[in-house]
Coordinates of C-alpha atoms and ligand atoms in Angstrom, one line a residue:
M1 CA 0.0 0.0 0.0
K2 CA 1.3 3.5 -0.9
S3 CA 1.7 5.8 2.1
Y4 CA -1.1 8.1 1.1
E5 CA -3.5 5.1 0.6
K6 CA -3.2 4.5 4.3
L7 CA -4.9 7.9 4.9
L8 CA -7.9 6.9 2.8
E9 CA -8.1 3.6 4.7
N10 CA -7.9 5.4 8.0
N11 CA -10.6 7.8 6.8
K12 CA -13.0 4.9 6.1
S13 CA -12.5 3.5 9.6
W14 CA -12.9 6.9 11.2
A15 CA -16.2 7.6 9.4
R16 CA -17.5 4.1 10.4
E17 CA -16.5 4.5 14.0
S18 CA -17.9 8.0 14.2
I19 CA -21.3 6.7 13.1
E20 CA -21.1 3.8 15.5
K21 CA -20.5 6.2 18.4
D22 CA -23.0 8.7 17.3
P23 CA -25.4 7.8 14.5
E24 CA -26.5 11.4 13.9
F25 CA -22.9 12.8 13.9
F26 CA -22.7 13.6 10.2
N27 CA -26.4 14.4 9.8
R28 CA -26.0 17.1 12.4
L29 CA -22.9 18.6 10.7
K30 CA -23.8 18.4 7.1
N31 CA -25.8 21.6 6.8
T32 CA -24.4 23.9 9.4
Q33 CA -21.4 24.7 11.5
T34 CA -21.5 26.6 14.8
P35 CA -18.0 26.7 16.1
E36 CA -17.3 28.8 19.2
Y37 CA -13.6 29.2 18.4
L38 CA -11.4 30.6 15.7
W39 CA -7.9 29.0 15.9
I40 CA -4.9 30.7 14.4
G41 CA -2.0 28.3 14.6
C42 CA 1.3 27.3 13.1
S43 CA 1.3 24.9 10.1
D44 CA 3.7 22.7 12.0
S45 CA 2.5 19.1 11.7
R46 CA 3.1 18.5 15.4
V47 CA 0.5 20.9 16.5
P48 CA -2.9 19.6 15.3
P49 CA -5.6 21.9 16.9
D50 CA -8.3 19.2 17.2
S51 CA -6.2 16.5 18.8
I52 CA -4.4 18.7 21.3
T53 CA -7.7 20.4 22.4
G54 CA -9.9 17.2 22.3
T55 CA -12.4 18.9 20.0
L56 CA -14.5 17.4 17.3
P57 CA -15.4 18.4 13.8
G58 CA -17.7 21.4 14.0
E59 CA -16.1 22.9 17.1
I60 CA -13.1 25.0 15.8
F61 CA -12.7 27.2 12.7
I62 CA -9.1 27.0 11.8
H63 CA -6.5 29.1 10.0
R64 CA -2.9 28.0 10.0
N65 CA 0.3 29.5 8.6
I66 CA 4.0 29.5 9.3
A67 CA 4.5 30.8 12.8
N68 CA 0.8 31.6 13.5
M69 CA 1.0 35.2 12.1
V70 CA -1.7 37.9 11.9
V71 CA -0.4 40.0 9.0
N72 CA -2.7 42.9 8.1
T73 CA -2.3 42.5 4.4
D74 CA -3.0 38.8 4.4
L75 CA -6.3 38.4 2.5
N76 CA -6.5 34.8 3.4
M77 CA -6.3 35.4 7.2
L78 CA -8.6 38.5 7.0
S79 CA -11.2 36.5 5.1
V80 CA -11.1 33.7 7.7
L81 CA -11.3 36.4 10.5
Q82 CA -14.2 38.2 9.0
Y83 CA -16.2 35.1 8.2
S84 CA -15.7 33.6 11.6
V85 CA -16.4 36.8 13.6
E86 CA -19.2 38.3 11.5
V87 CA -21.0 35.2 10.2
L88 CA -20.2 32.4 12.6
K89 CA -19.9 34.8 15.5
V90 CA -17.1 32.9 17.3
K91 CA -16.9 33.8 21.0
H92 CA -13.1 33.2 21.3
I93 CA -10.1 33.6 19.0
I94 CA -7.1 31.6 20.0
V95 CA -3.6 32.4 18.6
C96 CA -1.6 29.3 19.4
G97 CA 2.2 29.3 18.9
H98 CA 4.5 26.5 20.0
Y99 CA 7.9 26.2 21.6
G100 CA 10.6 25.2 19.1
C101 CA 8.8 26.9 16.2
G102 CA 11.0 26.7 13.2
G103 CA 9.5 29.8 11.7
V104 CA 10.6 31.9 14.7
K105 CA 14.0 30.2 14.8
A106 CA 14.5 31.0 11.1
A107 CA 13.5 34.6 11.6
M108 CA 16.2 35.0 14.3
T109 CA 19.0 34.0 11.9
N110 CA 20.5 36.0 9.0
S111 CA 20.0 33.3 6.4
S112 CA 18.0 34.1 3.4
L113 CA 15.6 31.2 2.7
G114 CA 13.8 32.4 -0.4
I115 CA 10.3 33.8 -0.5
I116 CA 9.6 32.9 3.1
D117 CA 12.0 35.7 4.1
K118 CA 9.2 38.2 3.4
W119 CA 6.8 36.3 5.7
L120 CA 9.4 35.9 8.4
R121 CA 10.3 39.6 8.4
N122 CA 7.2 40.2 10.4
I123 CA 8.7 38.1 13.2
K124 CA 11.9 40.2 12.9
D125 CA 9.8 43.2 13.7
V126 CA 8.6 41.4 16.9
H127 CA 12.2 41.0 17.8
R128 CA 12.9 44.6 17.2
F129 CA 10.0 45.8 19.3
N130 CA 11.3 43.7 22.2
R131 CA 15.0 43.9 21.5
E132 CA 16.3 44.7 24.9
E133 CA 14.4 41.9 26.7
V134 CA 15.2 39.3 24.0
D135 CA 18.8 40.1 23.4
A136 CA 19.5 40.1 27.2
I137 CA 18.7 36.3 27.3
E138 CA 21.9 34.4 26.9
N139 CA 20.7 30.9 26.5
E140 CA 19.8 30.4 22.9
D141 CA 16.8 28.1 23.4
E142 CA 15.4 30.4 26.1
K143 CA 15.8 33.3 23.8
I144 CA 13.8 31.6 21.1
D145 CA 11.1 30.4 23.5
R146 CA 10.7 34.0 24.8
M147 CA 10.4 35.3 21.2
I148 CA 7.8 32.6 20.5
E149 CA 5.7 34.0 23.5
L150 CA 6.2 37.6 22.5
N151 CA 5.3 36.7 18.9
V152 CA 2.0 35.2 20.1
K153 CA 1.3 38.3 22.1
E154 CA 2.0 40.5 19.2
Q155 CA -0.3 38.6 16.9
V156 CA -3.1 38.9 19.5
M157 CA -2.5 42.6 19.5
N158 CA -2.6 42.6 15.7
L159 CA -6.0 41.1 15.8
S160 CA -7.2 43.9 18.0
K161 CA -6.0 46.4 15.5
T162 CA -8.3 45.1 12.8
S163 CA -11.6 46.9 12.1
I164 CA -13.2 43.5 12.1
V165 CA -12.4 42.8 15.7
Q166 CA -13.0 46.4 16.8
R167 CA -16.5 46.5 15.2
A168 CA -17.4 43.1 16.8
W169 CA -16.2 44.4 20.2
K170 CA -18.3 47.5 19.8
N171 CA -21.5 45.7 18.6
S172 CA -21.5 42.5 20.5
N173 CA -18.7 42.7 23.1
A174 CA -17.1 39.6 21.7
P175 CA -14.8 37.8 20.9
D176 CA -12.2 37.5 23.6
I177 CA -8.7 36.9 22.2
H178 CA -6.3 34.4 23.8
G179 CA -2.6 33.9 23.2
W180 CA -1.4 30.3 24.0
V181 CA 1.9 28.5 23.5
Y182 CA 2.0 24.7 23.0
G183 CA 4.9 22.6 24.3
L184 CA 6.1 20.0 21.8
N185 CA 7.9 18.3 24.7
N186 CA 5.0 17.7 27.0
G187 CA 1.8 18.3 24.9
L188 CA 0.6 21.0 27.2
I189 CA -0.7 24.4 26.3
K190 CA 0.4 27.5 28.3
P191 CA -1.9 30.5 28.2
I192 CA 0.3 33.6 28.1
F193 CA -1.8 36.6 27.1
E194 CA -5.4 37.6 26.8
L195 CA -7.4 40.5 25.5
K196 CA -11.0 40.6 26.7
A197 CA -13.5 42.0 24.3
G198 CA -13.7 45.8 24.6
T199 CA -10.2 46.2 26.0
H200 CA -8.8 49.6 25.3
I201 CA -5.8 49.3 23.0
D202 CA -3.2 51.9 21.9
P203 CA -5.3 54.8 20.7
L204 CA -3.2 55.1 17.6
Y205 CA -4.9 51.9 16.4
E206 CA -8.4 52.6 17.6
Y207 CA -11.0 53.5 15.0
D208 CA -13.7 55.9 16.2
N209 CA -16.1 55.7 13.3
L210 CA -17.1 52.0 13.2
Ligands
LIG301 CO1 5.9 26.6 14.1

């Protein structure tokens, strides 16, 4: 059997077992989804949102990219954000990074890696905003881990700077935004930062005509 064929076999078993456990499972999901959460995570194969949070199909709306970034010109991310906030009305947005993130590591080197340089440059900005703190850490792994936490925090802030989130905060006092970091070594998620709906952000970024 070719390796990818195994996936199709697994899929058949999964579908069968899902129905055995809950005969209405697919019937309930086929026409509608009402997820409470938007997840913005890293593409890393070791951080699968459903498995690590014990959630089922229908529970999390997911966007993933390298190093769980919220880049304000990223039409893909913005479309996911708008749809999940304005149509699905998610109650929580979770930005989940992970320790040992290769994207953050790469952004802390001076190697050019091709087109991904342009993406990673957004992480270099996070380093620049926090230069004193990050550069004072001598241990290389600890330095990267701290950058991973600071990057998650920055992406949470970036969400709050969007008119999509600010309008939702004003109109429906939701969603709350959470910054988490997952440990590859122990499987545990560490909450590190939170912005409750309606939090006042830097006035430079606050729109007053939404
Ligand atoms: Co990563």
